[in-house]
Short mmCIF file of N, CA and C in Angstrom, two decimals:
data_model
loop_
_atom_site.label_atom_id
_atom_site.label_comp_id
_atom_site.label_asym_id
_atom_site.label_seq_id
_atom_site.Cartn_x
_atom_site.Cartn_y
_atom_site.Cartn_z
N UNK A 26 36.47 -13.92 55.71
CA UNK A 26 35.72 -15.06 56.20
C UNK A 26 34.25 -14.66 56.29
N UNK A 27 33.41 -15.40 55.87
CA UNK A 27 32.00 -15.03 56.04
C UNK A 27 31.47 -16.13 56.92
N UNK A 28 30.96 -14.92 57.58
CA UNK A 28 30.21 -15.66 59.39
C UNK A 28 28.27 -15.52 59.30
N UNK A 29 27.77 -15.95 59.82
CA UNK A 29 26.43 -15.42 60.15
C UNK A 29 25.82 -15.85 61.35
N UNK A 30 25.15 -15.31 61.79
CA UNK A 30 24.84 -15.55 63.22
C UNK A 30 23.32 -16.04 62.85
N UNK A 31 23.03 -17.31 64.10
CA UNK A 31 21.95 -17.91 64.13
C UNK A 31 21.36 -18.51 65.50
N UNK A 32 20.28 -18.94 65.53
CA UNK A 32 19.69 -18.49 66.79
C UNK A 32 20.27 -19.71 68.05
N UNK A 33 21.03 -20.90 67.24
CA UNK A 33 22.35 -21.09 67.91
C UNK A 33 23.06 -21.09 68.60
N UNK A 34 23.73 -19.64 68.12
CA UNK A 34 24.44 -18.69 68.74
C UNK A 34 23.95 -18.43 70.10
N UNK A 35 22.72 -17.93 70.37
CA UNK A 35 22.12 -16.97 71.28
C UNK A 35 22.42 -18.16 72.67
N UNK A 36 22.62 -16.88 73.96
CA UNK A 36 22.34 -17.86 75.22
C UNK A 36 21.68 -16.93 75.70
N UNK A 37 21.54 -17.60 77.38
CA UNK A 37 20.31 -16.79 77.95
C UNK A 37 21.09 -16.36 78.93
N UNK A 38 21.05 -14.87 79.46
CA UNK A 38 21.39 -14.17 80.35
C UNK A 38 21.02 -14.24 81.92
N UNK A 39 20.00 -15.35 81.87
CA UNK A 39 19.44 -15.65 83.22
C UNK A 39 19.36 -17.27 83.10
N UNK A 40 19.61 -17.60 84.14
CA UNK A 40 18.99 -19.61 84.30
C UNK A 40 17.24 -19.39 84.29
N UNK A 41 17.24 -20.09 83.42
CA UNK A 41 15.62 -20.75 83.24
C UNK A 41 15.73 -20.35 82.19
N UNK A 42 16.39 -18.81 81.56
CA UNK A 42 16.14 -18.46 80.06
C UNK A 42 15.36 -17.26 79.35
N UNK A 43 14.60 -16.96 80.87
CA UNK A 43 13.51 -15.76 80.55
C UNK A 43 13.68 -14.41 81.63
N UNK A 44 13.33 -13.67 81.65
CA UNK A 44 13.58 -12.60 82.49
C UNK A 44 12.11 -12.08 83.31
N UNK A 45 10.83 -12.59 82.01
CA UNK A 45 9.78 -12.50 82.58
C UNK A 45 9.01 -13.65 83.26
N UNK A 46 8.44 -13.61 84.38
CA UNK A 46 6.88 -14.71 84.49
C UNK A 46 6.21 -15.46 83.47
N UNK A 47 6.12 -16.55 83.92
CA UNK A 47 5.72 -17.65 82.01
C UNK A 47 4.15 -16.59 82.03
N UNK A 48 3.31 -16.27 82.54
CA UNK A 48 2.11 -15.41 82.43
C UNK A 48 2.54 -14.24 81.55
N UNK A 49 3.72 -13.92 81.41
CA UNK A 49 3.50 -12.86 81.00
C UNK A 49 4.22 -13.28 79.50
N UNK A 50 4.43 -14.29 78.88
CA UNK A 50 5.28 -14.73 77.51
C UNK A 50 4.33 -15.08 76.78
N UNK A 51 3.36 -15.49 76.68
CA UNK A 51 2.37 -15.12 75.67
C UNK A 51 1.24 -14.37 75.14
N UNK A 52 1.03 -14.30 74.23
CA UNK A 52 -0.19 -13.31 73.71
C UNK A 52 -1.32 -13.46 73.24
N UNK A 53 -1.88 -14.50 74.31
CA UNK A 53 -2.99 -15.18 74.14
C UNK A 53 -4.12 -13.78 74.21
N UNK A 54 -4.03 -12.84 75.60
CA UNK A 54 -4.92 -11.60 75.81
C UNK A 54 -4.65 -11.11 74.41
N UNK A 55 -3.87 -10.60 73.20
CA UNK A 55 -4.21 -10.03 72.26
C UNK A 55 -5.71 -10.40 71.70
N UNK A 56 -6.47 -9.21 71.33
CA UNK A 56 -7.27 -9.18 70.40
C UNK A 56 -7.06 -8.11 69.12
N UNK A 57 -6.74 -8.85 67.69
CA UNK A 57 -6.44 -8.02 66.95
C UNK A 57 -7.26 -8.35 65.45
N UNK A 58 -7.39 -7.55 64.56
CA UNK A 58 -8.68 -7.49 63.08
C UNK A 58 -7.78 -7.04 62.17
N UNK A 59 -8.99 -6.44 61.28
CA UNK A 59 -8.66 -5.52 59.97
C UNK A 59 -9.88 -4.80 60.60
N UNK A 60 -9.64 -3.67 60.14
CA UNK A 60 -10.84 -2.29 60.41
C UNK A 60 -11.36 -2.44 62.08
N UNK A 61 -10.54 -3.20 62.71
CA UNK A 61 -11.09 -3.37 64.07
C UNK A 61 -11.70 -4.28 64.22
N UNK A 62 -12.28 -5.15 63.36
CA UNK A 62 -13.27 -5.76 63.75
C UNK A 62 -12.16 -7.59 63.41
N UNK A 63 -12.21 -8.51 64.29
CA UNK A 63 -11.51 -9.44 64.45
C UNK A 63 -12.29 -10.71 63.90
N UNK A 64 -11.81 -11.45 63.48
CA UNK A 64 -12.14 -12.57 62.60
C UNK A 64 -13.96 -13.21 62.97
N UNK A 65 -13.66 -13.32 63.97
CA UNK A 65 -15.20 -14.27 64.69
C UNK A 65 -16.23 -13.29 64.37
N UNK A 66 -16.35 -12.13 63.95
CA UNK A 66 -16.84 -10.96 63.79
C UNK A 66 -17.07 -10.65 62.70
N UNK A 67 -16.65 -11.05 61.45
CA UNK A 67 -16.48 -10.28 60.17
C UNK A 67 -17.02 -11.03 59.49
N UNK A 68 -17.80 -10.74 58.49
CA UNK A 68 -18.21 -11.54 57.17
C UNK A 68 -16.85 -11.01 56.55
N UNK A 69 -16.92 -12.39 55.11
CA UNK A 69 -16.04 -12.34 53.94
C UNK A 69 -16.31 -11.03 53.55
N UNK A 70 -14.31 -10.99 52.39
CA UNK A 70 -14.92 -9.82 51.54
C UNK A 70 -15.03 -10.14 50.45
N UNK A 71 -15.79 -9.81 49.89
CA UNK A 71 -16.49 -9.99 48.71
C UNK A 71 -16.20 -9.19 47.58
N UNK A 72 -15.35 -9.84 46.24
CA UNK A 72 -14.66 -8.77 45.49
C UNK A 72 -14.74 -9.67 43.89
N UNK A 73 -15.49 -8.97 42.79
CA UNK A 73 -15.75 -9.66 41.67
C UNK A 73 -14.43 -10.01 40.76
N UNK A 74 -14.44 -11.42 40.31
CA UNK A 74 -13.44 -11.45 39.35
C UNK A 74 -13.15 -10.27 38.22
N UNK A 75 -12.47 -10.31 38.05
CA UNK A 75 -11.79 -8.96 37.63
C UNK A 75 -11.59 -7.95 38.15
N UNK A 76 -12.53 -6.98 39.19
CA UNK A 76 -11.79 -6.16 39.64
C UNK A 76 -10.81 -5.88 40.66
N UNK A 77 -10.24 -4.64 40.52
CA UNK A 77 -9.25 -3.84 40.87
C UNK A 77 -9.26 -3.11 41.99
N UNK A 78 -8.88 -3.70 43.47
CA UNK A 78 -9.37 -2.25 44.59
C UNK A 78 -7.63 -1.86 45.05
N UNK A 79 -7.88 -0.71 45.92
CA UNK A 79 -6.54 -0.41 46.41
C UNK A 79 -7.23 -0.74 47.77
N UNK A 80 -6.01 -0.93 48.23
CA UNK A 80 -5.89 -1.42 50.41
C UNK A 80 -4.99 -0.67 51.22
N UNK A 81 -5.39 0.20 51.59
CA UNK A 81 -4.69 0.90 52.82
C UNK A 81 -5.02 0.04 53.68
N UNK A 82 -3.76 -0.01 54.20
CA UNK A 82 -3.00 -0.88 55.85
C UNK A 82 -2.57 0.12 56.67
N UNK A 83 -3.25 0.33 57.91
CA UNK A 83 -2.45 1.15 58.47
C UNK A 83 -1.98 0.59 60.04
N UNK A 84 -1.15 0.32 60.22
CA UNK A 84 -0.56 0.01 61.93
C UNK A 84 -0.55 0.51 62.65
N UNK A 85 -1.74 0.61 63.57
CA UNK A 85 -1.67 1.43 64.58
C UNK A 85 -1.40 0.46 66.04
N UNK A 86 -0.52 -0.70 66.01
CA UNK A 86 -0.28 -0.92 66.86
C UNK A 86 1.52 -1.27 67.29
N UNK A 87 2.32 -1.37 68.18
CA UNK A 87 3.83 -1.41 68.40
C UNK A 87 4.14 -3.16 67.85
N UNK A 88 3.57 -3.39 67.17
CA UNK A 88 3.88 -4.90 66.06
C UNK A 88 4.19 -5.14 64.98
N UNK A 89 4.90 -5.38 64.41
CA UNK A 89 5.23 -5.57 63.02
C UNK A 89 3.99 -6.83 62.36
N UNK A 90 3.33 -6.27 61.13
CA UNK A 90 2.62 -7.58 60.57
C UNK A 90 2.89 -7.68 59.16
N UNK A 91 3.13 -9.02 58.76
CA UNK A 91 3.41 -9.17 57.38
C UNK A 91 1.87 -9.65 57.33
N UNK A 92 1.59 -9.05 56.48
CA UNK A 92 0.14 -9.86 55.51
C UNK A 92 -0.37 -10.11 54.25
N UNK A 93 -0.33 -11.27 54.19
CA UNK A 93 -0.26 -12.40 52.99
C UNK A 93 -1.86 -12.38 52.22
N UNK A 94 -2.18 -12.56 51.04
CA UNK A 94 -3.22 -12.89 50.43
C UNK A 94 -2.90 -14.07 49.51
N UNK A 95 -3.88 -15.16 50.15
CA UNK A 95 -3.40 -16.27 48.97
C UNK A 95 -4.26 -15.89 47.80
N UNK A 96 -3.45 -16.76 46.66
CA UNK A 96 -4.22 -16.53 45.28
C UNK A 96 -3.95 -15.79 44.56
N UNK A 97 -3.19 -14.38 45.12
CA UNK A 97 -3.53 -13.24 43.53
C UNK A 97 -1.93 -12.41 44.58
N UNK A 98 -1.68 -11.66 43.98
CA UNK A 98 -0.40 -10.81 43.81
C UNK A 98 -1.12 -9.10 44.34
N UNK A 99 0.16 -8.88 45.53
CA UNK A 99 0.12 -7.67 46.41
C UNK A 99 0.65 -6.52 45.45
N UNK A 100 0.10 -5.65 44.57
CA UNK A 100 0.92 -4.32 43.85
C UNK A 100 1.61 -3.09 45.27
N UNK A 101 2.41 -3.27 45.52
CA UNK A 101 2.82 -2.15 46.63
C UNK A 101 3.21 -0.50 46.15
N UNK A 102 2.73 -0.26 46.39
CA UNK A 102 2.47 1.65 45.89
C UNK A 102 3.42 2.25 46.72
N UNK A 103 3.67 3.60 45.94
CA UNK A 103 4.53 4.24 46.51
C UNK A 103 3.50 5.83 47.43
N UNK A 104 3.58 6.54 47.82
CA UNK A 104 2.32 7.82 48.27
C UNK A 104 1.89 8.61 47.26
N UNK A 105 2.49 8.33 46.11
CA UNK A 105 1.61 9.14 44.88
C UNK A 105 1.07 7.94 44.23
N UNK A 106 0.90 7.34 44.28
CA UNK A 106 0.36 5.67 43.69
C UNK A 106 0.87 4.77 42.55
N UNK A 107 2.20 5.24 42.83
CA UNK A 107 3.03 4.60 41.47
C UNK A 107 3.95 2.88 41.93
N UNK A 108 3.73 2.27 41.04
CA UNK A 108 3.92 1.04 41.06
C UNK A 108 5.63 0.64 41.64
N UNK A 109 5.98 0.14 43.35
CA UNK A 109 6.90 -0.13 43.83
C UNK A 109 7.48 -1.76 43.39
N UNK A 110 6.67 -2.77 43.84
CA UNK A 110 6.56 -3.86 43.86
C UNK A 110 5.86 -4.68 43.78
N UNK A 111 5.77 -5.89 42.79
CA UNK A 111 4.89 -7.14 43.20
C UNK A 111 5.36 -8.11 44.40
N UNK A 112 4.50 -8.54 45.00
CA UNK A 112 4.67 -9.40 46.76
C UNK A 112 3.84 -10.04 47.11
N UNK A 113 3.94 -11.38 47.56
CA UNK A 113 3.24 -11.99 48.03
C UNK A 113 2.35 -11.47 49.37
N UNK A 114 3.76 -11.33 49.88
CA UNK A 114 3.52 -10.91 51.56
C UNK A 114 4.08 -9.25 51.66
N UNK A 115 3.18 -8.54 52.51
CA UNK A 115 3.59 -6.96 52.64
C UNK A 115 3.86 -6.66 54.06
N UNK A 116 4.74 -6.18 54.61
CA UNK A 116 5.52 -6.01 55.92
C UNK A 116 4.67 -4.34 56.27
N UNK A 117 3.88 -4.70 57.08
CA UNK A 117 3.24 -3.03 57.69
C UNK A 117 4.02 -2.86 59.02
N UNK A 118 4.90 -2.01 59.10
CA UNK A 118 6.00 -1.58 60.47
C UNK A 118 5.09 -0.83 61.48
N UNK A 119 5.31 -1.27 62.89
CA UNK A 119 4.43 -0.68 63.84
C UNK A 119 4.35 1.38 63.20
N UNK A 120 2.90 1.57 63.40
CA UNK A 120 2.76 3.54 63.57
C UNK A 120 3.32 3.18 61.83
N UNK A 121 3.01 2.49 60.97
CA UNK A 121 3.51 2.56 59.62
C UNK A 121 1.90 2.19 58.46
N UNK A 122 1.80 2.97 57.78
CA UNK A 122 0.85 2.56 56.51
C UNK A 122 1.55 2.04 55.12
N UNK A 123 0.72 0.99 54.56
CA UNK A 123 0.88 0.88 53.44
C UNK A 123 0.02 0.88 52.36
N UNK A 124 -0.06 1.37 51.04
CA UNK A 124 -0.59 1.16 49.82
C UNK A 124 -0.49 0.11 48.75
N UNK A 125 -1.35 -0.49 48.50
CA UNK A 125 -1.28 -1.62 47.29
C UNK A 125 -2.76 -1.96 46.38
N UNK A 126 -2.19 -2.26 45.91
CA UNK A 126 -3.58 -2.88 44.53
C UNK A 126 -3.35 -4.69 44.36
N UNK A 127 -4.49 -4.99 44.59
CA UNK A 127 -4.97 -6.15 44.49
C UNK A 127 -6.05 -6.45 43.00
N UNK A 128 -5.51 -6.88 41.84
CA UNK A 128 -6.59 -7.33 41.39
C UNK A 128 -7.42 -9.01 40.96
N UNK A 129 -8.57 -8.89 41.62
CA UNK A 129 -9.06 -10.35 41.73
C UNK A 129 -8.88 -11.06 40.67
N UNK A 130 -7.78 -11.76 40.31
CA UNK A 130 -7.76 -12.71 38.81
C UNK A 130 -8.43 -14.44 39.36
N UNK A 131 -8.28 -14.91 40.42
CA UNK A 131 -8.57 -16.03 40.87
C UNK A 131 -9.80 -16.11 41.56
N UNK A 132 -10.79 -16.88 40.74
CA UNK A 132 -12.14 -17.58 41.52
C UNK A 132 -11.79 -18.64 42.59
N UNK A 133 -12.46 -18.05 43.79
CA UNK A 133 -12.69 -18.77 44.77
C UNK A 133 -12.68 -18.45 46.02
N UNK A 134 -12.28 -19.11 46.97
CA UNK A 134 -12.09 -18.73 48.65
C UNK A 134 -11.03 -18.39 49.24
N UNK A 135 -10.20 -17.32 49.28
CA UNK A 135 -8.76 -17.30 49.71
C UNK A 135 -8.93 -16.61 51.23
N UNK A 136 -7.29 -17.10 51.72
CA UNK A 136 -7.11 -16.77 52.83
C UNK A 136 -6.39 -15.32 52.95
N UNK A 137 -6.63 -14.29 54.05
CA UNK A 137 -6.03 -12.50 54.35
C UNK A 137 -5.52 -12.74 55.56
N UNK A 138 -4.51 -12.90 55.85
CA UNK A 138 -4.16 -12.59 57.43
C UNK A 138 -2.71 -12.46 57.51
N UNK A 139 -2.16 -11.99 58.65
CA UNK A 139 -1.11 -11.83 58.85
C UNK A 139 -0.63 -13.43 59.56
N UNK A 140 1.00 -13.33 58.92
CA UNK A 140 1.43 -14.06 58.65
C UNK A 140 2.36 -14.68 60.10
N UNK A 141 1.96 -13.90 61.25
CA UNK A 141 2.43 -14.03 62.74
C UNK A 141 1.40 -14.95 62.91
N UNK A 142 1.75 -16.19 63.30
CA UNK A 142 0.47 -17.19 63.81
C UNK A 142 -0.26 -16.62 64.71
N UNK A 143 0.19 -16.15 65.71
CA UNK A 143 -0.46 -15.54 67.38
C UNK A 143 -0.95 -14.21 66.77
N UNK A 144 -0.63 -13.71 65.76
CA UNK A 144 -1.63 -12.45 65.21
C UNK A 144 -2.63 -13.02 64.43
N UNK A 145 -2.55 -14.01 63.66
CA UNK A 145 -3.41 -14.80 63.42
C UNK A 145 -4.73 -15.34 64.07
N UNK A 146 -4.41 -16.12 65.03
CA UNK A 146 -5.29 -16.43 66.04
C UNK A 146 -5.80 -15.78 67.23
N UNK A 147 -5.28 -14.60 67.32
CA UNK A 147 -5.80 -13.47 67.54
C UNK A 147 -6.74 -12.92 67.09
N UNK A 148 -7.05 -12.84 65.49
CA UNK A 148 -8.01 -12.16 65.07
C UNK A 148 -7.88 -11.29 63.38
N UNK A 149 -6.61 -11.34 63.40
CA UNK A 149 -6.21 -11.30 62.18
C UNK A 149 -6.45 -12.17 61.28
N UNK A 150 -7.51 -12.35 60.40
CA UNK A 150 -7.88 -13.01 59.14
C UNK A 150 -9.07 -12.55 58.73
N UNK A 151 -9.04 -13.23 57.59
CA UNK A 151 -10.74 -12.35 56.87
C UNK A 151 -10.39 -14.00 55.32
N UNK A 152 -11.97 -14.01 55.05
CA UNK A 152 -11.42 -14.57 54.31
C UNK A 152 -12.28 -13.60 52.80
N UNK A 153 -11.15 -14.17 52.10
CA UNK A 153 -11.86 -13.23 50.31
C UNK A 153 -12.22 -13.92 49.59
N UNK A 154 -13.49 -13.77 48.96
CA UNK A 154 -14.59 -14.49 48.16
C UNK A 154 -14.48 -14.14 46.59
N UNK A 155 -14.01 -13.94 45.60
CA UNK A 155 -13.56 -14.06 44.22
C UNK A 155 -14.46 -14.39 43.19
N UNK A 156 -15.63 -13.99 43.24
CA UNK A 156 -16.89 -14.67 42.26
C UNK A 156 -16.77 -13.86 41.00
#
């Protein structure tokens, strides 16, 4: 028999549903970037049609972030720089780095951010300029 579990399924171990203070269930206090520096903060990046850069991601925080580039295709590297995967979206695991190649084939304005809305609006985005 094939079963799968869905969120459905789930009940709550306490009445009301939560274990914490509603103050403490969101993550509005996050402030989070690329290179540290968080969206309201950053100029575009700026990267010529045609070329080729590599992107170290590194997680230095206890969050999982998938992060998406619209427009052009994520190359995911392996630590000697050999070709793993093409991806839209790349999963960086908390205390985890990743390697990839991006090359700019699409003119225009695209969107970089991770793909957690509340990491999002946090500070996670950048946008990339394609001239």
């Amino acid at each position: 028999v094939n079963q799968f579990i869905a969120y459905g399924h789930y009940g709550s171990l306490v009445k009301g549903g939560s274990f914490l203070p509603n103050d403490r269930l969101h993550k509005n206090s996050y402030t989070l970037g690329f290179n540290g520096v968080s969206y309201a903060n950053a100029a575009p990046i700026t990267l010529n049609y045609g070329e080729t850069v590599r992107v170290v991601l590194i997680n230095d925080t206890m969050m999982n972030h998938p992060i998406h580039l619209h427009g052009m295709w994520s190359e995911l590297e392996d630590d000697r720089g050999n070709f793993l995967a093409r991806k839209h979206t790349l999963s960086v695991a908390p205390g985890h780095a990743i390697t990839y190649r991006v090359t700019a084939n699409a003119i225009g304005r695209w969107a970089y951010h991770c793909h957690l809305l509340y990491h999002m609006n946090a500070g996670m985005f950048r946008e990339v300029r394609v001239s």
